[in-house]
mmCIF file of C-alpha atoms (C1' of nucleotides) in Angstrom:
data_model
loop_
_atom_site.group_PDB
_atom_site.id
_atom_site.type_symbol
_atom_site.label_atom_id
_atom_site.label_comp_id
_atom_site.label_asym_id
_atom_site.label_seq_id
_atom_site.Cartn_x
_atom_site.Cartn_y
_atom_site.Cartn_z
ATOM 1 C CA MET D 2 -169.043 -32.316 76.836
ATOM 2 C CA ALA D 3 -167.030 -29.980 73.990
ATOM 3 C CA LYS D 4 -166.228 -26.517 75.014
ATOM 4 C CA TRP D 5 -166.160 -23.461 72.572
ATOM 5 C CA LEU D 6 -165.304 -20.009 71.819
ATOM 6 C CA PHE D 7 -167.538 -17.375 70.251
ATOM 7 C CA LYS D 8 -166.210 -13.450 69.061
ATOM 8 C CA SER D 9 -168.161 -10.797 68.457
ATOM 9 C CA GLU D 10 -167.424 -7.032 68.236
ATOM 10 C CA PRO D 11 -169.574 -5.372 71.251
ATOM 11 C CA ASP D 12 -170.940 -2.961 69.035
ATOM 12 C CA VAL D 13 -172.895 -5.488 67.057
ATOM 13 C CA TRP D 14 -173.502 -7.703 69.634
ATOM 14 C CA GLY D 15 -172.477 -8.136 72.604
ATOM 15 C CA TRP D 16 -172.810 -9.681 76.056
ATOM 16 C CA ASP D 17 -175.519 -7.550 77.441
ATOM 17 C CA ALA D 18 -177.423 -7.979 74.317
ATOM 18 C CA GLN D 19 -176.721 -11.590 74.789
ATOM 19 C CA VAL D 20 -177.954 -11.579 78.639
ATOM 20 C CA ALA D 21 -181.194 -10.102 77.512
ATOM 21 C CA LYS D 22 -182.500 -12.523 75.467
ATOM 22 C CA GLY D 23 -182.482 -14.297 78.519
ATOM 23 C CA ASP D 24 -182.858 -18.219 78.443
ATOM 24 C CA ALA D 25 -184.687 -18.456 74.587
ATOM 25 C CA GLY D 26 -181.249 -17.549 73.585
ATOM 26 C CA GLU D 27 -180.599 -16.372 69.997
ATOM 27 C CA GLN D 28 -179.143 -17.778 67.004
ATOM 28 C CA TRP D 29 -175.487 -16.868 66.067
ATOM 29 C CA ASP D 30 -175.713 -15.882 62.890
ATOM 30 C CA GLY D 31 -173.691 -14.333 60.117
ATOM 31 C CA VAL D 32 -170.744 -16.643 60.221
ATOM 32 C CA ARG D 33 -169.505 -16.824 56.437
ATOM 33 C CA ASN D 34 -166.965 -19.165 57.056
ATOM 34 C CA TYR D 35 -166.393 -22.657 56.474
ATOM 35 C CA GLN D 36 -163.938 -23.479 59.612
ATOM 36 C CA ALA D 37 -166.138 -21.721 61.826
ATOM 37 C CA ARG D 38 -169.550 -23.149 60.443
ATOM 38 C CA ASN D 39 -168.177 -26.639 60.528
ATOM 39 C CA ASN D 40 -167.113 -25.935 64.564
ATOM 40 C CA MET D 41 -170.596 -24.833 65.124
ATOM 41 C CA ARG D 42 -172.253 -27.977 63.454
ATOM 42 C CA ALA D 43 -169.937 -30.191 65.469
ATOM 43 C CA MET D 44 -171.879 -28.460 68.659
ATOM 44 C CA LYS D 45 -174.337 -30.176 70.843
ATOM 45 C CA VAL D 46 -177.170 -29.058 72.961
ATOM 46 C CA GLY D 47 -175.496 -28.003 76.428
ATOM 47 C CA ASP D 48 -172.111 -27.708 75.198
ATOM 48 C CA ARG D 49 -170.596 -24.058 76.974
ATOM 49 C CA GLY D 50 -168.612 -21.767 75.299
ATOM 50 C CA PHE D 51 -167.118 -18.314 76.338
ATOM 51 C CA PHE D 52 -168.028 -14.886 74.942
ATOM 52 C CA TYR D 53 -165.349 -12.636 73.709
ATOM 53 C CA HIS D 54 -165.443 -9.189 72.968
ATOM 54 C CA SER D 55 -163.400 -8.647 69.780
ATOM 55 C CA ARG D 56 -162.047 -5.086 68.137
ATOM 56 C CA THR D 57 -163.437 -2.896 71.433
ATOM 57 C CA GLY D 58 -162.938 -4.871 74.925
ATOM 58 C CA LEU D 59 -160.178 -7.668 73.733
ATOM 59 C CA GLU D 60 -161.503 -9.374 76.276
ATOM 60 C CA ILE D 61 -163.568 -12.789 77.625
ATOM 61 C CA VAL D 62 -166.328 -11.398 79.445
ATOM 62 C CA GLY D 63 -168.802 -14.654 80.023
ATOM 63 C CA ILE D 64 -169.784 -17.953 79.440
ATOM 64 C CA ILE D 65 -172.743 -19.400 77.306
ATOM 65 C CA GLU D 66 -174.574 -22.573 76.865
ATOM 66 C CA VAL D 67 -175.674 -23.965 73.033
ATOM 67 C CA CYS D 68 -179.391 -24.333 73.240
ATOM 68 C CA ALA D 69 -179.811 -25.459 69.542
ATOM 69 C CA ALA D 70 -178.153 -27.548 67.686
ATOM 70 C CA ALA D 71 -176.780 -26.553 64.154
ATOM 71 C CA HIS D 72 -179.417 -25.152 61.610
ATOM 72 C CA GLN D 73 -180.003 -22.909 58.761
ATOM 73 C CA ASP D 74 -178.687 -19.474 59.365
ATOM 74 C CA SER D 75 -182.115 -17.760 58.695
ATOM 75 C CA THR D 76 -180.069 -14.163 57.576
ATOM 76 C CA THR D 77 -179.921 -15.925 54.397
ATOM 77 C CA ASP D 78 -181.398 -18.282 51.990
ATOM 78 C CA ASP D 79 -178.213 -19.911 51.190
ATOM 79 C CA ASP D 80 -178.067 -23.376 52.627
ATOM 80 C CA ARG D 81 -174.032 -23.215 52.774
ATOM 81 C CA TRP D 82 -174.385 -21.028 56.064
ATOM 82 C CA ASP D 83 -175.392 -22.998 59.093
ATOM 83 C CA CYS D 84 -175.491 -21.345 62.526
ATOM 84 C CA VAL D 85 -176.586 -22.087 66.420
ATOM 85 C CA ASP D 86 -178.656 -20.776 69.283
ATOM 86 C CA ILE D 87 -176.744 -19.999 72.241
ATOM 87 C CA LYS D 88 -178.055 -18.331 75.655
ATOM 88 C CA ALA D 89 -176.157 -16.435 78.463
ATOM 89 C CA VAL D 90 -174.878 -18.757 81.279
ATOM 90 C CA ARG D 91 -172.969 -15.977 83.580
ATOM 91 C CA PRO D 92 -170.886 -13.551 83.142
ATOM 92 C CA PHE D 93 -167.127 -13.385 84.576
ATOM 93 C CA VAL D 94 -166.274 -12.163 87.749
ATOM 94 C CA LYS D 95 -163.237 -10.812 86.365
ATOM 95 C CA PRO D 96 -163.027 -10.250 82.635
ATOM 96 C CA VAL D 97 -159.801 -12.349 81.121
ATOM 97 C CA SER D 98 -158.215 -9.883 78.964
ATOM 98 C CA LEU D 99 -156.073 -10.950 75.358
ATOM 99 C CA ALA D 100 -153.120 -9.780 77.134
ATOM 100 C CA GLN D 101 -153.373 -11.959 80.174
ATOM 101 C CA ILE D 102 -153.752 -14.891 78.007
ATOM 102 C CA LYS D 103 -151.384 -14.029 75.744
ATOM 103 C CA ALA D 104 -148.671 -13.594 78.721
ATOM 104 C CA ASP D 105 -149.685 -17.113 80.498
ATOM 105 C CA PRO D 106 -147.741 -20.097 78.681
ATOM 106 C CA ARG D 107 -150.622 -22.505 79.844
ATOM 107 C CA LEU D 108 -152.642 -20.808 76.859
ATOM 108 C CA GLU D 109 -150.145 -20.336 74.251
ATOM 109 C CA ASN D 110 -151.753 -22.669 72.034
ATOM 110 C CA MET D 111 -155.389 -21.413 72.563
ATOM 111 C CA ALA D 112 -157.083 -20.716 69.104
ATOM 112 C CA LEU D 113 -157.484 -17.293 70.442
ATOM 113 C CA VAL D 114 -154.047 -16.339 69.913
ATOM 114 C CA LYS D 115 -152.937 -18.901 67.014
ATOM 115 C CA SER D 116 -155.699 -18.197 65.037
ATOM 116 C CA SER D 117 -157.089 -14.938 65.903
ATOM 117 C CA ARG D 118 -159.385 -14.030 63.210
ATOM 118 C CA LEU D 119 -161.544 -17.860 63.129
ATOM 119 C CA SER D 120 -164.731 -16.257 64.951
ATOM 120 C CA VAL D 121 -166.046 -19.669 66.221
ATOM 121 C CA GLN D 122 -163.380 -21.556 67.952
ATOM 122 C CA PRO D 123 -162.636 -24.906 69.839
ATOM 123 C CA VAL D 124 -161.386 -24.507 73.566
ATOM 124 C CA THR D 125 -159.616 -28.079 75.121
ATOM 125 C CA ASP D 126 -160.925 -28.824 78.899
ATOM 126 C CA GLU D 127 -157.682 -27.737 79.980
ATOM 127 C CA GLU D 128 -157.647 -24.169 78.201
ATOM 128 C CA TRP D 129 -161.671 -24.185 79.927
ATOM 129 C CA GLU D 130 -160.502 -24.727 83.432
ATOM 130 C CA ILE D 131 -157.705 -22.254 83.431
ATOM 131 C CA VAL D 132 -159.253 -19.347 81.820
ATOM 132 C CA CYS D 133 -162.352 -19.747 84.412
ATOM 133 C CA ALA D 134 -160.161 -19.994 86.956
ATOM 134 C CA LEU D 135 -158.154 -16.507 86.133
ATOM 135 C CA GLY D 136 -162.304 -15.449 85.459
ATOM 136 C CA ALA D 137 -162.613 -16.115 89.250
ATOM 137 C CA THR D 138 -165.718 -17.986 87.701
ATOM 138 C CA LYS D 139 -167.492 -21.455 88.103
ATOM 139 C CA PRO D 140 -166.863 -23.633 85.153
ATOM 140 C "C1'" DG M 15 -157.648 4.767 61.695
ATOM 141 C "C1'" DC M 16 -154.082 1.757 59.932
ATOM 142 C "C1'" DC M 17 -152.307 -2.237 58.231
ATOM 143 C "C1'" DA M 18 -150.821 -7.298 58.727
ATOM 144 C "C1'" DA M 19 -153.117 -11.880 58.334
ATOM 145 C "C1'" DC M 20 -156.185 -14.364 56.235
ATOM 146 C "C1'" DG M 21 -159.816 -16.321 53.238
ATOM 147 C "C1'" DT M 22 -162.321 -15.980 48.770
ATOM 148 C "C1'" DT M 23 -162.856 -14.941 44.335
ATOM 149 C "C1'" DG M 24 -162.096 -15.215 39.485
ATOM 150 C "C1'" DG M 25 -158.684 -15.191 35.485
ATOM 151 C "C1'" DC M 26 -155.924 -18.106 32.803
ATOM 152 C "C1'" DG U 29 -154.901 -25.848 39.563
ATOM 153 C "C1'" DC U 30 -152.484 -22.054 39.974
ATOM 154 C "C1'" DC U 31 -151.810 -17.255 42.075
ATOM 155 C "C1'" DA U 32 -152.868 -12.471 42.217
ATOM 156 C "C1'" DA U 33 -156.351 -9.241 43.279
ATOM 157 C "C1'" DC U 34 -159.550 -8.203 46.615
ATOM 158 C "C1'" DG U 35 -162.251 -7.816 50.775
ATOM 159 C "C1'" DT U 36 -162.437 -8.526 55.793
ATOM 160 C "C1'" DT U 37 -161.118 -9.237 60.191
ATOM 161 C "C1'" DG U 38 -159.414 -7.715 64.355
ATOM 162 C "C1'" DG U 39 -154.834 -5.848 67.224
ATOM 163 C "C1'" DC U 40 -152.598 -2.347 67.988
#
DNA sequence: GCCAACGTTGGC
DNA sequence: GCCAACGTTGGC
């Protein structure tokens, strides 16, 4: 099962808003970047991902699960843009900050560090385990 | 709020 | 198909 990372500015759409949606989840709309879209098209129901707060927060705050495969982004009529639905699984016991990730040599190749502007990113199984351990949270 | 890095657009 | 100009993102 593949692992991913979703970035959002908490002022726009944060972890609390995601949790409030419950198991129904919410579409991860508004992505207008081909690489991010392609990542979403590669997702399968049941895949898990990290939820990262960008700009304000700068930390991974929880784990989400993909609950619907890629479909048309309903916020646009442009059929180039797809999105998946995700739901909150559990919060991190200890949020993992960007500074922590940058300081850990095992995580130096994370897309979060290397391609900081990509809003939907793949995460390797190894990175997944390390970050969950840092967050004191069950993967 | 600033600005560097990146992606996209559009003229040629 | 190149590349300059522009807009957006996101760390600081």
